[in-house]
Backbone as a ProteinNet text record, in pm:
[ID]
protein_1_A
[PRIMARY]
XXXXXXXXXXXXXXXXXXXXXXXXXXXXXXXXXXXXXXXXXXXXXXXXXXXXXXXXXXXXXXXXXXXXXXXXXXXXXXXXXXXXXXXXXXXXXXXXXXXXXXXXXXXXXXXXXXXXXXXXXXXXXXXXXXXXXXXXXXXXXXXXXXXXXXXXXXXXXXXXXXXXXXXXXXXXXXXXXXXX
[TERTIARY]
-1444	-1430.7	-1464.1	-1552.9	-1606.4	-1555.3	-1457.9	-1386.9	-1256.7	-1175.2	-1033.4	-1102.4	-1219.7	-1254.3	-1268.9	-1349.4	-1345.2	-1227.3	-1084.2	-1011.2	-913.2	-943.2	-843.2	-904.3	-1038.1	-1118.3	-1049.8	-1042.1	-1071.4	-962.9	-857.9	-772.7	-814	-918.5	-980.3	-1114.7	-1162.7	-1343.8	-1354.2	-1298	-1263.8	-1394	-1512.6	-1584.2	-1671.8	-1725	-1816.6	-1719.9	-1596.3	-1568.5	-1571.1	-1585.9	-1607.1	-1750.5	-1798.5	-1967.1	-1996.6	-1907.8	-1914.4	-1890.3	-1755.3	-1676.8	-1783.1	-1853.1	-1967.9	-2027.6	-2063.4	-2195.3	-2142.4	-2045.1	-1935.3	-1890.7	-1841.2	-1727.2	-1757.2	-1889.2	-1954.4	-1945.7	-1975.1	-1925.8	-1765.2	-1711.1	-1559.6	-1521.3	-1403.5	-1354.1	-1296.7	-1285	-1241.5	-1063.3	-1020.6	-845.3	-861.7	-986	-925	-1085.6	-1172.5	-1259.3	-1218.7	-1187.1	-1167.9	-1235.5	-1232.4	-1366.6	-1336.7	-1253.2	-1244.8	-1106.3	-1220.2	-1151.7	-964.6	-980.9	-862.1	-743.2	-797.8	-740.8	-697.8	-763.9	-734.3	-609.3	-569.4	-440.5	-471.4	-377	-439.9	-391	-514.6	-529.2	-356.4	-342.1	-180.6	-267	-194.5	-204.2	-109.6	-155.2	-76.3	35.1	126.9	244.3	142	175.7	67.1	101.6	37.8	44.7	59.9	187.3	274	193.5	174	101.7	-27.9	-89.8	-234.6	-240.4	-121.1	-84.5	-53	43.3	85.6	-48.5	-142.8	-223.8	-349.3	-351.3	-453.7	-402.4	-282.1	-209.2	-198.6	-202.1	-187.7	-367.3	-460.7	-569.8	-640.8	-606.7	-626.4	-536.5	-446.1	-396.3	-425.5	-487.8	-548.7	-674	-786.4	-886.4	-876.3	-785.9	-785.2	-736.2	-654	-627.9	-786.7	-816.6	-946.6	-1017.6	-1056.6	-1150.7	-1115	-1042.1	-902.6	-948.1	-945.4	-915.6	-1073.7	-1152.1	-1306.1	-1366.9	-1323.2	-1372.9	-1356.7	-1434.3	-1436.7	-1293.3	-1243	-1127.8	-1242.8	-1328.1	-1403.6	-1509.4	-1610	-1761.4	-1799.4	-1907.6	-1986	-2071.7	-2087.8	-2204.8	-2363.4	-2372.1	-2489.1	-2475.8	-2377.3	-2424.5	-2476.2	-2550.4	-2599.3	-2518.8	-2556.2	-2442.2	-2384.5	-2242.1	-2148.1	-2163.3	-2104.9	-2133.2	-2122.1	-2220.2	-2152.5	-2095.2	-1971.7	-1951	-1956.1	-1967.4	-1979.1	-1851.6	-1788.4	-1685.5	-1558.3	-1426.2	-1309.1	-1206.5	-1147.7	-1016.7	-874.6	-861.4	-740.3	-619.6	-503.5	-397.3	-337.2	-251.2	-152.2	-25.7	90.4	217.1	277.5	289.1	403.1	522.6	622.5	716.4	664.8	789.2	865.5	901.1	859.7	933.9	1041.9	1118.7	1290.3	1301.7	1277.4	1284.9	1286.9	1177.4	1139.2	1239.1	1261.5	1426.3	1551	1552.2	1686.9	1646.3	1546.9	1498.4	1557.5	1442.6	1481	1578.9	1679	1850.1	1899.7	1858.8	1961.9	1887.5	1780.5	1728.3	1767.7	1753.8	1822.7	1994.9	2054.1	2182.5	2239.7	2132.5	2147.5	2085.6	1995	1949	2064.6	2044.9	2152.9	2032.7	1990.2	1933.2	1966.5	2066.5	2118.5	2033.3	2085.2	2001.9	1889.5	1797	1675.7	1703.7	1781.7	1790.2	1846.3	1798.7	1859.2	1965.8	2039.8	2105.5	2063.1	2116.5	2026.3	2035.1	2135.3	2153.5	2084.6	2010.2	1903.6	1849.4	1791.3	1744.2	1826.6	1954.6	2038.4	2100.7	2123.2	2173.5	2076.2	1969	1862.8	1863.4	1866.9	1941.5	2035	2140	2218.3	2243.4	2170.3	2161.7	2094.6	1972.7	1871.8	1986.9	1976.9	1991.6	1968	1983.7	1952.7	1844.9	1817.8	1622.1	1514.3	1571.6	1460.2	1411.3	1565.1	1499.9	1394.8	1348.7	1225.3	1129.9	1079.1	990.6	1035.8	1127.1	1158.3	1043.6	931.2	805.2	765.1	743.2	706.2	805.2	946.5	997.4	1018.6	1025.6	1076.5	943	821.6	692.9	692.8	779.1	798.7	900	977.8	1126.5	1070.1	963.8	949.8	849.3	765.2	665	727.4	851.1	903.2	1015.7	1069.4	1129.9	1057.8	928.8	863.2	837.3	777.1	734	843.5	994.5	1115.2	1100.6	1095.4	1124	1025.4	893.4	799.6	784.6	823.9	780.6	912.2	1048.4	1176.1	1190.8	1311.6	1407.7	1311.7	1247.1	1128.5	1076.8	1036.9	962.5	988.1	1153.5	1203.9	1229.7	1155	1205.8	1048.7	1000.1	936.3	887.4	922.2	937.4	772	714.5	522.6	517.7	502.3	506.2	401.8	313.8	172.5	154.5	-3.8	-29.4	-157.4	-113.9	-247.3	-336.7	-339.4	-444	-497.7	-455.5	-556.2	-664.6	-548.1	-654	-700.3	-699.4	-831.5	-922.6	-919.3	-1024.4	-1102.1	-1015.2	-1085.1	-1155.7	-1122.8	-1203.7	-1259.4	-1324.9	-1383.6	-1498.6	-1575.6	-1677.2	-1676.9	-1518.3	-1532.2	-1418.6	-1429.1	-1315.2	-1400.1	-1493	-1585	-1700.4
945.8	942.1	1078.6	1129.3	1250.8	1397.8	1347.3	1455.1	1459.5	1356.6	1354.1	1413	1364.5	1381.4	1552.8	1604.3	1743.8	1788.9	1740	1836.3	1793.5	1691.1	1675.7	1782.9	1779.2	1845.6	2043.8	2045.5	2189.4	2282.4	2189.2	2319.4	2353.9	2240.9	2263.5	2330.7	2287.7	2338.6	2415.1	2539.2	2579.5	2633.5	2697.2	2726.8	2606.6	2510.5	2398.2	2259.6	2289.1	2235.2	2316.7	2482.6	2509.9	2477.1	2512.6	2472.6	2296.1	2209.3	2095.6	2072	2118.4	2136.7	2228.5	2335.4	2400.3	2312.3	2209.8	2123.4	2009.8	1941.9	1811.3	1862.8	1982.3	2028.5	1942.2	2016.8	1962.5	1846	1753.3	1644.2	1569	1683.9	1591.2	1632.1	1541.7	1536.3	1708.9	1714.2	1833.3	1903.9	1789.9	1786.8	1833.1	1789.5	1799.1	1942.9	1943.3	2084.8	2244.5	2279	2421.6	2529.4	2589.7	2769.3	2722.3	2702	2712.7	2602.3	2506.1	2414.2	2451.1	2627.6	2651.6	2611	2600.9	2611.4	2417.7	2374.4	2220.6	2183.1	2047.3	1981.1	1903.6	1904.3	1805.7	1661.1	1579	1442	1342.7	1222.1	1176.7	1068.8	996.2	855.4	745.4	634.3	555.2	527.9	431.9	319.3	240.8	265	156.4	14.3	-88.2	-235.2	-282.4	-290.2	-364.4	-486.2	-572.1	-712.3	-681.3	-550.7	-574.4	-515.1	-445.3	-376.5	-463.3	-550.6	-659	-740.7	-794.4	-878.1	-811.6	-670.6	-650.3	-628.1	-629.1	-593	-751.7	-811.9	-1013.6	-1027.9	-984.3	-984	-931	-768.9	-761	-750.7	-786.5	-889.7	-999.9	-1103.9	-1162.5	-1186.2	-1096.5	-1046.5	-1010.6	-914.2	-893.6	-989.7	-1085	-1156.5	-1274.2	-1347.1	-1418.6	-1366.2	-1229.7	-1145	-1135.4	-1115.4	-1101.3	-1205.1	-1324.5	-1472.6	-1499.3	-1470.7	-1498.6	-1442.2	-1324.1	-1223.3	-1334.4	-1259.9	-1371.9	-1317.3	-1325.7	-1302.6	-1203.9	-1277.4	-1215.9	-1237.3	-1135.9	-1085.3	-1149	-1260.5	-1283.2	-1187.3	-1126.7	-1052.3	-1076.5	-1260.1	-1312.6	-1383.3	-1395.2	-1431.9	-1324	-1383.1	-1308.2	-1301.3	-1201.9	-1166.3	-1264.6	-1257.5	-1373.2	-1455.5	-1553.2	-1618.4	-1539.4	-1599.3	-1549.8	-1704.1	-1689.4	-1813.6	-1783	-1878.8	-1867.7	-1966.1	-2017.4	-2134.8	-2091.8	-2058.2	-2086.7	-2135.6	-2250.4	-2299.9	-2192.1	-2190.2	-2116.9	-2206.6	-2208.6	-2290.5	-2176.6	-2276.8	-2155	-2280.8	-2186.5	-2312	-2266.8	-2373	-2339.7	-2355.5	-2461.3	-2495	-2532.9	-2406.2	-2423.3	-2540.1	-2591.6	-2709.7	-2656.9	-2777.1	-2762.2	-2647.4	-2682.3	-2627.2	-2458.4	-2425	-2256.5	-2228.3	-2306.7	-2266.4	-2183.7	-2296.7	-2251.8	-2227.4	-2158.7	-2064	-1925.1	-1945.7	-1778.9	-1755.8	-1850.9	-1840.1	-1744.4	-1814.7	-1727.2	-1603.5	-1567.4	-1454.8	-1366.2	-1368.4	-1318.3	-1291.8	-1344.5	-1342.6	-1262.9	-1269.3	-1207.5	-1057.4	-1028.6	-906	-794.5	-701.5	-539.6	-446.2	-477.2	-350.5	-197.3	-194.7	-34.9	-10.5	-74.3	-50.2	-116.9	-188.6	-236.6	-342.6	-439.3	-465.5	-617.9	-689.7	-809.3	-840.8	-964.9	-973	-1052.8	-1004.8	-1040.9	-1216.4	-1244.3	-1427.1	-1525.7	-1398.4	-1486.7	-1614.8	-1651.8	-1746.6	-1872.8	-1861.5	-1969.2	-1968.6	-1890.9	-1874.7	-1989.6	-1976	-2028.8	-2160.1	-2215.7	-2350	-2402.8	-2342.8	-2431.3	-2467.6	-2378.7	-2435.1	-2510.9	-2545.5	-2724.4	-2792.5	-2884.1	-3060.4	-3124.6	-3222.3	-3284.5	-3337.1	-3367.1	-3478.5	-3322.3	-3229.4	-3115.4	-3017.1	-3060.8	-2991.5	-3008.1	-3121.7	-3167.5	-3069.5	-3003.6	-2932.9	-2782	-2766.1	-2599.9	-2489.4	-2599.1	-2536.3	-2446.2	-2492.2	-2454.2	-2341.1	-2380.3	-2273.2	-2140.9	-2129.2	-2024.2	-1907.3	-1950.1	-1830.8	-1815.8	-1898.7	-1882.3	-1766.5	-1791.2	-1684.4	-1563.2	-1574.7	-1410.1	-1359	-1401.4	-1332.8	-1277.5	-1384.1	-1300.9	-1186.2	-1223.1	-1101.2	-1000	-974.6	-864.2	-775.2	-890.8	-792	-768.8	-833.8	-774.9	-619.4	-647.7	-509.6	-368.3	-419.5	-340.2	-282	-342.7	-406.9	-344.1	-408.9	-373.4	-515.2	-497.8	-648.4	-716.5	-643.6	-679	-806.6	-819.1	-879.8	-1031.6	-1040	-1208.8	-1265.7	-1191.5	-1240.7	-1341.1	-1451	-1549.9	-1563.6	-1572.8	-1596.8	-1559.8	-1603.3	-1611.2	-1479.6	-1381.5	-1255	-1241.7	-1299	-1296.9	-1431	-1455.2	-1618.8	-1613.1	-1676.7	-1685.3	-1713.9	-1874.5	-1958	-1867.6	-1781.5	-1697.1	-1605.3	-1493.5	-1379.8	-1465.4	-1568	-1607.3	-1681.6	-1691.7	-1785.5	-1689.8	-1552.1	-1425.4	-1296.7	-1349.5	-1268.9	-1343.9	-1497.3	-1578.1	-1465.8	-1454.7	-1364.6	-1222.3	-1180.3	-1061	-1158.6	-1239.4	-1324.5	-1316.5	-1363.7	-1389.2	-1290.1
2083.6	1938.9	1878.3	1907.4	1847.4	1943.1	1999.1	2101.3	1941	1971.4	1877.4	1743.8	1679.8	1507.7	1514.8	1617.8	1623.5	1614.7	1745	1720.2	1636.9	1546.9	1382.1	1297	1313.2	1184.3	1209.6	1335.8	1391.1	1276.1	1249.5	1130.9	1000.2	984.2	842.8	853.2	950.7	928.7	1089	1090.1	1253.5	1296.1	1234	1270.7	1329.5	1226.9	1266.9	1386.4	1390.3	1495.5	1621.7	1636.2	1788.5	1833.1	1699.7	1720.8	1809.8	1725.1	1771.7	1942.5	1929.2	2074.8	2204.7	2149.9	2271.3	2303.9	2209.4	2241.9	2352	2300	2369.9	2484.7	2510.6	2591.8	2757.8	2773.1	2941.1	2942.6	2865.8	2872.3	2884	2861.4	2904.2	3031.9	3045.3	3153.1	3178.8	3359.9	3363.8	3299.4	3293.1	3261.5	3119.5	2996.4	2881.7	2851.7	2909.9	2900.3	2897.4	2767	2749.3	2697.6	2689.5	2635.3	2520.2	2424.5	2316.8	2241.2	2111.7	2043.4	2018.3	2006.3	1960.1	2098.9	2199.1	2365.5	2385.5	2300.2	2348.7	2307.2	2329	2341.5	2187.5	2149.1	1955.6	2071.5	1964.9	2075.4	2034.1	2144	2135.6	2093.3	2010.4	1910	1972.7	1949.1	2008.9	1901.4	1932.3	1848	1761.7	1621.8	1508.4	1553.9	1556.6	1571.2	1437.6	1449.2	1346.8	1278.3	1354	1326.5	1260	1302	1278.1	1094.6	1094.4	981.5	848.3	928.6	825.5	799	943.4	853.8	779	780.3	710.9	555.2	565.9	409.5	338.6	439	362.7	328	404.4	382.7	243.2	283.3	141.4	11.8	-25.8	-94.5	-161.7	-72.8	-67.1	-139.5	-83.9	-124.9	-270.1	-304.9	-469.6	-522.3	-497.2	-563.6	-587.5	-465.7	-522.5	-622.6	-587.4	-674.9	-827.2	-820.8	-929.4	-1037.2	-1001.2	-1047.9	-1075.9	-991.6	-1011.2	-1102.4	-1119.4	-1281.8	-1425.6	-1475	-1602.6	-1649.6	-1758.4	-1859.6	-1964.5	-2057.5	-2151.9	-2134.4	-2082.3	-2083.2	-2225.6	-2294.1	-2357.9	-2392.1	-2497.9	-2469.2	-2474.4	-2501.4	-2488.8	-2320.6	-2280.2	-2130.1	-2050.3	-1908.3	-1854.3	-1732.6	-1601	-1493.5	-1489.3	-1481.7	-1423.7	-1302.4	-1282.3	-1185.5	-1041.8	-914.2	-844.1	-739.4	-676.2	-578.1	-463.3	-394.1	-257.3	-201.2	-244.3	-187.9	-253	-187.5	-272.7	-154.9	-201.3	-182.6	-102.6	-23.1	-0.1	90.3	25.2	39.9	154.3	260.8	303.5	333.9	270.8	263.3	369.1	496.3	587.4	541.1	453.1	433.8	281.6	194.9	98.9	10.4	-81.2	-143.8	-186.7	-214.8	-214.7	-314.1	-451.7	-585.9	-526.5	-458.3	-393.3	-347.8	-255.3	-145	-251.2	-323.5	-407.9	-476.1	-570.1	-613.7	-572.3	-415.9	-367	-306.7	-281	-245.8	-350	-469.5	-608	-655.4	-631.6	-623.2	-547.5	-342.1	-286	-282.9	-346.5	-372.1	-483.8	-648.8	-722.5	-720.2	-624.5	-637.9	-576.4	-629.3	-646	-579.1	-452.9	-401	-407.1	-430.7	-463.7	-563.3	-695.1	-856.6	-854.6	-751.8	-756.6	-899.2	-929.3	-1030.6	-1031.4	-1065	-1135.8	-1240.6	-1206.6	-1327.1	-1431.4	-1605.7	-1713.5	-1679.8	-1653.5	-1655	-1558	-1490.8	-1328.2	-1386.9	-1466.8	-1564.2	-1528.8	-1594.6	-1643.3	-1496.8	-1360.7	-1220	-1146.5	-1195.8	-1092.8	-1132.8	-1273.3	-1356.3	-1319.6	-1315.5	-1250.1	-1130.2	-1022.6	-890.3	-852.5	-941.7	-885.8	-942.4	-792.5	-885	-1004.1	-1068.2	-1165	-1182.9	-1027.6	-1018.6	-1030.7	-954.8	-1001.2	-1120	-1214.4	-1333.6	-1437.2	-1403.5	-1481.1	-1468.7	-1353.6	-1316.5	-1320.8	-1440.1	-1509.9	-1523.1	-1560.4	-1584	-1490.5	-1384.6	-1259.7	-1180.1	-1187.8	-1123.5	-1235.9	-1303.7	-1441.4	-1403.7	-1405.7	-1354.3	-1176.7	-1149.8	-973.1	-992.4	-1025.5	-1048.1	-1089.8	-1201.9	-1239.9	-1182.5	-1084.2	-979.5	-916.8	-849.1	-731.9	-763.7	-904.8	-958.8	-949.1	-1042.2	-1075.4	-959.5	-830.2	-667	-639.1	-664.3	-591.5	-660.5	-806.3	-876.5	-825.8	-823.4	-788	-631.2	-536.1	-443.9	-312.9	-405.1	-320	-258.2	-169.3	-146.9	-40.3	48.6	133.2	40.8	-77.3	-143.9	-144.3	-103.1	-105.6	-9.1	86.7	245.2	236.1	238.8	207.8	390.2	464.7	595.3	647.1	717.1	760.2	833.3	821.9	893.3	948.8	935.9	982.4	1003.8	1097.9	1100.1	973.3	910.4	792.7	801.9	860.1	912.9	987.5	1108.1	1203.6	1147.8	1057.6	992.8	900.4	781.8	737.8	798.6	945.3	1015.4	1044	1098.8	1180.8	1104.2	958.6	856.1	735	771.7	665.2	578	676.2	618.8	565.5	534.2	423	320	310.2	158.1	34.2	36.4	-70.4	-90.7
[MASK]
++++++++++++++++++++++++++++++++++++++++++++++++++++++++++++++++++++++++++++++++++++++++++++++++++++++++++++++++++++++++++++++++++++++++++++++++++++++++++++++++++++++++++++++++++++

């Protein structure tokens, strides 16, 4: 560890990394031991782990969002510190209710990745593709539609691919104790 940090540091701080490197050197192996930091090989990095990437990005995500939600809205200025919790609820949906599906059908269909852009009528597109028994519940999909609009917009077409890229259930089992 403190072999590679030396010779990252060595282009910026070249003096206090040969200093470092005199001290380390005897200690390394004979293949990578040279007179001088400037004489070494810059260290090889592996292939990033895709997976570990994605779940630390669902993690914290995640994380701001609880946090997010747990903040008050408006500080009282006669209350005292806000609460703190120790317990929160976390849902993870394997399968889509219908309404979502065709939701994000007409989303993915209407989006213009070239122009990053929607069309103005997505609204009344996404209307007429539920059934008749699902429009009761307009409520519900109309702030579904414009989340996933807004991250399409912000975010890019990546944003409507819905599909479990990660196992959820795993990384929040394998990081309970930094959620809260």
């Amino acid at each position: 560890f403190v072999e590679c940090q030396t010779l990252i540091l060595a282009p910026i701080c070249p003096h206090l990394s040969e200093h470092i490197w005199q001290k380390i050197s005897p200690h390394l192996d004979d293949s990578k031991r040279t007179s001088s930091i400037m004489h070494a090989k810059w260290p090889e990095s592996k292939a990033p782990d895709e997976m570990l990437i994605r779940s630390a990005l669902f993690l914290d995500d995640l994380i701001h969002r609880i946090r997010t939600g747990m903040t008050p809205k408006k500080i009282k200025k006669s209350s005292s510190a806000p609460p703190i919790y120790k317990r929160a609820k976390v849902f993870v949906c394997v399968r889509l209710p219908e309404w979502q599906r065709i939701a994000l059908d007409v989303l993915v269909r209407s989006y213009d990745e070239a122009n990053n852009e929607f069309p103005a009528d997505l609204d009344k597109r996404v209307a007429s593709a539920l059934p008749p028994e699902l429009k009761k519940i307009m409520k519900k999909v109309m702030p579904f539609v414009g989340m996933v609009r807004d991250a399409a917009l912000s975010k890019g077409g990546a944003a409507l691919d819905r599909s479990q890229r990660v196992d959820e259930c795993k990384v929040l089992e394998d990081n309970m104790e930094f959620i809260l």
